[in-house]
mmCIF file of C-alpha atoms in Angstrom:
data_model
loop_
_atom_site.group_PDB
_atom_site.id
_atom_site.type_symbol
_atom_site.label_atom_id
_atom_site.label_comp_id
_atom_site.label_asym_id
_atom_site.label_seq_id
_atom_site.Cartn_x
_atom_site.Cartn_y
_atom_site.Cartn_z
ATOM 1 C CA ALA J 20 -20.445 -24.057 1.363
ATOM 2 C CA ARG J 21 -19.044 -24.567 4.970
ATOM 3 C CA GLY J 22 -16.083 -22.394 3.927
ATOM 4 C CA ASP J 23 -18.137 -19.448 3.112
ATOM 5 C CA LYS J 24 -20.153 -20.100 6.053
ATOM 6 C CA VAL J 25 -16.887 -20.377 8.599
ATOM 7 C CA LYS J 26 -15.639 -16.730 6.253
ATOM 8 C CA TRP J 27 -19.016 -15.296 7.217
ATOM 9 C CA VAL J 28 -18.819 -15.931 10.589
ATOM 10 C CA PHE J 29 -15.459 -14.347 11.117
ATOM 11 C CA THR J 30 -15.895 -11.299 8.855
ATOM 12 C CA TRP J 31 -19.437 -10.507 10.184
ATOM 13 C CA PRO J 32 -18.454 -8.363 13.478
ATOM 14 C CA LEU J 33 -16.529 -6.096 11.155
ATOM 15 C CA ILE J 34 -18.770 -6.114 8.245
ATOM 16 C CA PHE J 35 -21.523 -5.129 10.891
ATOM 17 C CA LEU J 36 -18.941 -1.856 12.318
ATOM 18 C CA LEU J 37 -18.410 -0.915 8.979
ATOM 19 C CA CYS J 38 -22.301 -0.857 7.963
ATOM 20 C CA ILE J 39 -23.548 1.397 10.692
ATOM 21 C CA THR J 40 -20.441 3.885 10.465
ATOM 22 C CA ILE J 41 -20.455 4.094 6.401
ATOM 23 C CA PRO J 42 -23.664 5.271 4.731
ATOM 24 C CA ASN J 43 -24.027 3.319 1.474
ATOM 25 C CA CYS J 44 -24.442 6.573 -0.654
ATOM 26 C CA SER J 45 -25.236 3.812 -3.513
ATOM 27 C CA LYS J 46 -28.807 3.651 -2.220
ATOM 28 C CA PRO J 47 -31.089 6.689 -3.177
ATOM 29 C CA ARG J 48 -31.415 7.880 0.465
ATOM 30 C CA TRP J 49 -27.959 8.109 0.973
ATOM 31 C CA GLU J 50 -26.628 9.772 -2.048
ATOM 32 C CA LYS J 51 -26.421 13.077 -0.577
ATOM 33 C CA PHE J 52 -24.127 11.651 1.880
ATOM 34 C CA PHE J 53 -21.225 10.664 -0.543
ATOM 35 C CA MET J 54 -18.845 12.818 1.224
ATOM 36 C CA VAL J 55 -19.495 11.584 4.803
ATOM 37 C CA THR J 56 -18.950 7.955 2.976
ATOM 38 C CA PHE J 57 -15.382 9.289 1.686
ATOM 39 C CA ILE J 58 -14.544 10.514 5.064
ATOM 40 C CA THR J 59 -15.390 7.443 7.096
ATOM 41 C CA ALA J 60 -14.395 4.973 4.667
ATOM 42 C CA THR J 61 -10.799 6.977 4.585
ATOM 43 C CA LEU J 62 -10.803 7.010 8.782
ATOM 44 C CA TRP J 63 -11.291 3.494 8.736
ATOM 45 C CA ILE J 64 -8.413 2.774 5.935
ATOM 46 C CA ALA J 65 -6.229 4.881 8.554
ATOM 47 C CA VAL J 66 -7.516 2.556 11.480
ATOM 48 C CA PHE J 67 -6.758 -0.844 9.313
ATOM 49 C CA SER J 68 -3.589 0.746 8.117
ATOM 50 C CA TYR J 69 -2.088 1.444 11.756
ATOM 51 C CA PHE J 70 -2.980 -1.822 13.244
ATOM 52 C CA MET J 71 -1.282 -3.530 9.999
ATOM 53 C CA VAL J 72 2.000 -1.687 10.243
ATOM 54 C CA TRP J 73 2.084 -2.414 14.144
ATOM 55 C CA LEU J 74 1.689 -5.923 13.016
ATOM 56 C CA VAL J 75 4.372 -6.168 10.182
ATOM 57 C CA THR J 76 6.502 -4.385 12.207
ATOM 58 C CA ILE J 77 6.130 -6.767 14.954
ATOM 59 C CA ILE J 78 6.513 -9.756 12.692
ATOM 60 C CA GLY J 79 9.652 -8.205 10.789
ATOM 61 C CA TYR J 80 11.377 -7.511 14.531
ATOM 62 C CA THR J 81 10.571 -11.216 15.362
ATOM 63 C CA LEU J 82 11.755 -12.687 12.133
ATOM 64 C CA GLY J 83 14.804 -10.483 11.842
ATOM 65 C CA ILE J 84 13.617 -9.041 8.512
ATOM 66 C CA PRO J 85 14.695 -5.427 8.381
ATOM 67 C CA ASP J 86 12.119 -2.781 8.220
ATOM 68 C CA VAL J 87 12.670 -1.766 4.858
ATOM 69 C CA ILE J 88 11.889 -5.110 3.368
ATOM 70 C CA MET J 89 8.550 -5.248 5.424
ATOM 71 C CA GLY J 90 7.794 -1.994 3.994
ATOM 72 C CA ILE J 91 8.377 -2.984 0.303
ATOM 73 C CA THR J 92 6.693 -6.466 0.304
ATOM 74 C CA PHE J 93 4.144 -7.011 2.797
ATOM 75 C CA LEU J 94 3.261 -3.211 4.030
ATOM 76 C CA ALA J 95 3.116 -1.743 0.273
ATOM 77 C CA ALA J 96 0.861 -4.930 -0.841
ATOM 78 C CA GLY J 97 -1.178 -4.383 2.175
ATOM 79 C CA THR J 98 -1.765 -0.673 1.849
ATOM 80 C CA SER J 99 -2.128 -1.280 -2.085
ATOM 81 C CA VAL J 100 -5.349 -3.460 -1.737
ATOM 82 C CA PRO J 101 -7.975 -0.451 -1.860
ATOM 83 C CA ASP J 102 -6.373 1.081 -5.002
ATOM 84 C CA CYS J 103 -6.177 -2.324 -6.456
ATOM 85 C CA MET J 104 -9.604 -2.908 -5.870
ATOM 86 C CA ALA J 105 -10.646 0.565 -7.210
ATOM 87 C CA SER J 106 -8.563 -0.084 -10.620
ATOM 88 C CA LEU J 107 -10.280 -3.347 -10.891
ATOM 89 C CA ILE J 108 -13.665 -1.953 -10.552
ATOM 90 C CA VAL J 109 -13.115 1.109 -12.896
ATOM 91 C CA ALA J 110 -11.333 -1.284 -15.497
ATOM 92 C CA ARG J 111 -14.195 -3.396 -15.526
ATOM 93 C CA GLN J 112 -16.373 -0.639 -15.951
ATOM 94 C CA GLY J 113 -14.252 0.546 -19.184
ATOM 95 C CA LEU J 114 -12.540 3.186 -17.601
ATOM 96 C CA GLY J 115 -9.231 2.539 -18.483
ATOM 97 C CA ASP J 116 -7.614 5.887 -18.110
ATOM 98 C CA MET J 117 -9.045 6.180 -14.604
ATOM 99 C CA ALA J 118 -7.276 2.728 -13.678
ATOM 100 C CA VAL J 119 -4.024 3.866 -15.025
ATOM 101 C CA SER J 120 -4.154 7.124 -13.529
ATOM 102 C CA ASN J 121 -5.312 5.947 -9.913
ATOM 103 C CA THR J 122 -2.046 3.656 -9.746
ATOM 104 C CA ILE J 123 0.066 7.108 -10.798
ATOM 105 C CA GLY J 124 -1.609 8.942 -8.475
ATOM 106 C CA SER J 125 -2.116 7.396 -5.824
ATOM 107 C CA ASN J 126 2.026 6.410 -5.411
ATOM 108 C CA VAL J 127 2.405 10.192 -5.880
ATOM 109 C CA PHE J 128 -0.087 10.746 -2.762
ATOM 110 C CA ASP J 129 1.754 8.160 -0.847
ATOM 111 C CA ILE J 130 5.076 9.687 -1.399
ATOM 112 C CA LEU J 131 4.299 13.340 -1.127
ATOM 113 C CA VAL J 132 1.224 13.412 1.595
ATOM 114 C CA GLY J 133 1.970 10.130 2.794
ATOM 115 C CA LEU J 134 5.141 11.165 4.026
ATOM 116 C CA GLY J 135 4.773 14.387 4.340
ATOM 117 C CA ILE J 136 1.985 14.857 6.852
ATOM 118 C CA PRO J 137 4.030 12.396 9.661
ATOM 119 C CA TRP J 138 7.140 13.755 8.904
ATOM 120 C CA GLY J 139 5.686 17.322 9.274
ATOM 121 C CA LEU J 140 3.608 16.280 12.543
ATOM 122 C CA GLN J 141 6.883 15.046 14.042
ATOM 123 C CA THR J 142 8.974 18.178 13.511
ATOM 124 C CA MET J 143 6.659 20.570 14.094
ATOM 125 C CA VAL J 144 4.262 19.939 16.166
ATOM 126 C CA VAL J 145 5.333 16.686 18.510
ATOM 127 C CA ASN J 146 9.218 17.723 18.420
ATOM 128 C CA TYR J 147 9.613 20.890 16.923
ATOM 129 C CA GLY J 148 12.693 21.236 14.955
ATOM 130 C CA SER J 149 13.587 17.691 15.266
ATOM 131 C CA THR J 150 14.606 15.679 12.222
ATOM 132 C CA VAL J 151 13.547 12.250 11.009
ATOM 133 C CA LYS J 152 16.411 10.097 10.299
ATOM 134 C CA ILE J 153 16.128 6.983 7.576
ATOM 135 C CA ASN J 154 18.315 4.286 8.557
ATOM 136 C CA SER J 155 18.994 2.699 4.811
ATOM 137 C CA ARG J 156 20.838 3.653 2.353
ATOM 138 C CA GLY J 157 19.660 1.349 -0.067
ATOM 139 C CA LEU J 158 16.428 3.576 -0.440
ATOM 140 C CA VAL J 159 18.522 5.544 -3.081
ATOM 141 C CA TYR J 160 18.727 2.672 -5.124
ATOM 142 C CA SER J 161 14.966 1.593 -4.621
ATOM 143 C CA VAL J 162 13.812 5.124 -6.070
ATOM 144 C CA VAL J 163 16.239 4.668 -8.899
ATOM 145 C CA LEU J 164 14.668 1.268 -9.683
ATOM 146 C CA LEU J 165 11.049 2.794 -9.006
ATOM 147 C CA LEU J 166 11.728 5.711 -11.698
ATOM 148 C CA GLY J 167 12.852 2.895 -13.923
ATOM 149 C CA SER J 168 10.202 0.624 -13.353
ATOM 150 C CA VAL J 169 7.585 3.474 -13.929
ATOM 151 C CA ALA J 170 9.284 4.397 -17.536
ATOM 152 C CA LEU J 171 9.300 0.868 -18.405
ATOM 153 C CA THR J 172 5.726 0.566 -17.822
ATOM 154 C CA VAL J 173 4.961 3.692 -19.566
ATOM 155 C CA LEU J 174 7.038 2.201 -22.293
ATOM 156 C CA GLY J 175 5.069 -0.961 -22.099
ATOM 157 C CA ILE J 176 1.502 0.687 -22.500
ATOM 158 C CA HIS J 177 2.755 2.585 -25.396
ATOM 159 C CA LEU J 178 4.203 -0.238 -27.127
ATOM 160 C CA ASN J 179 0.796 -2.135 -26.259
ATOM 161 C CA LYS J 180 -1.293 0.612 -28.567
ATOM 162 C CA TRP J 181 -2.589 1.836 -25.276
ATOM 163 C CA ARG J 182 -4.697 -1.042 -24.558
ATOM 164 C CA LEU J 183 -4.855 -2.752 -21.033
ATOM 165 C CA ASP J 184 -4.825 -6.512 -21.911
ATOM 166 C CA ARG J 185 -3.449 -9.797 -20.487
ATOM 167 C CA LYS J 186 -0.113 -9.293 -22.135
ATOM 168 C CA LEU J 187 0.202 -5.968 -20.614
ATOM 169 C CA GLY J 188 -0.844 -7.286 -17.047
ATOM 170 C CA ILE J 189 1.893 -10.258 -17.559
ATOM 171 C CA TYR J 190 4.532 -7.624 -18.576
ATOM 172 C CA VAL J 191 3.983 -5.098 -15.463
ATOM 173 C CA LEU J 192 3.829 -8.269 -12.942
ATOM 174 C CA VAL J 193 7.065 -9.649 -14.260
ATOM 175 C CA LEU J 194 8.547 -5.997 -13.799
ATOM 176 C CA TYR J 195 6.927 -5.577 -10.155
ATOM 177 C CA ALA J 196 8.955 -9.274 -9.137
ATOM 178 C CA VAL J 197 12.188 -7.893 -10.593
ATOM 179 C CA PHE J 198 12.256 -4.552 -8.876
ATOM 180 C CA LEU J 199 10.865 -6.717 -5.890
ATOM 181 C CA CYS J 200 13.926 -9.406 -6.265
ATOM 182 C CA PHE J 201 16.502 -6.364 -6.686
ATOM 183 C CA SER J 202 15.437 -4.202 -3.721
ATOM 184 C CA ILE J 203 15.428 -7.437 -1.362
ATOM 185 C CA MET J 204 19.018 -7.942 -2.569
ATOM 186 C CA ILE J 205 20.033 -4.576 -2.166
ATOM 187 C CA GLU J 206 18.273 -4.372 1.721
ATOM 188 C CA PHE J 207 20.851 -7.960 2.363
ATOM 189 C CA ASN J 208 23.872 -5.988 1.038
ATOM 190 C CA VAL J 209 24.314 -8.391 -1.921
ATOM 191 C CA PHE J 210 25.901 -6.070 -4.312
ATOM 192 C CA THR J 211 27.049 -3.463 -1.827
ATOM 193 C CA PHE J 212 26.994 -2.358 1.846
ATOM 194 C CA VAL J 213 24.075 -0.223 2.467
ATOM 195 C CA ASN J 214 22.024 -1.187 5.218
ATOM 196 C CA LEU J 215 23.227 -1.529 8.778
ATOM 197 C CA PRO J 216 22.808 -4.935 10.941
ATOM 198 C CA MET J 217 19.657 -5.092 13.051
ATOM 199 C CA CYS J 218 19.986 -4.260 16.521
ATOM 200 C CA ARG J 219 19.463 -7.250 18.963
ATOM 201 C CA GLU J 220 18.399 -7.063 22.488
ATOM 202 C CA ASP J 221 20.516 -8.419 25.005
ATOM 203 C CA ASP J 222 19.777 -11.793 26.705
#
C-alpha cells in the first residue's frame, strides 16, 4: 500500500542503522552474540529515551504543562513501549507469568535503578555532596495511588483466577485511566495546593 511505502521510506534509515549495529541473534551464526545484542539494544533505548525526554521537556515548557504531568503521561508511555512489546510477545507464547513479572519488575527497576543511577551520578560524581530537589509535593499522592493500583491489579488477577483475558485487560485499562485522571488533577491543584506555579520568562 502507498501508506506502507511512505512509512518504509521514513523508517528505512533508522532500521538500517539498527541492523548494522545490533546483531540479529535469532540467526544461527549470531546466537553466541546474544549479550552483545542485549547491550547494544539497551544503549539504543537509552539514546532514544534521552531524545524523547528532551522533546517532551521542550513541548511541556512550550505548552505550559507541568513536568510531572508530562512525565506520568507521554514520557511514561513512551519509555514503556519496549516493556509492552516484550510482555505482548511472551503472552502470545503462553508465558503469562513472564508477562506479569516483566511489568512489575520493570517498574521496580525504573524506580530503584532509573532514579538511583542518575541521582547517584549527580550527587557523587558531577557535584559531590549536592542534593536533588523534587519540586512537586503531589508525588506523594501519586505514589499512594500507584501502590493502590498495584494492589487492585493483583486483587483483580486473583479474582480472575490468575488468568489473563479480555475482561482483565479492560479492568487494568480502567484502573490506569482512573490513576491518570487523579494524578493530573492532583498536579493541577484540584484537590489541594501541592504544585507551585510554573516559572515564566520575562518578555
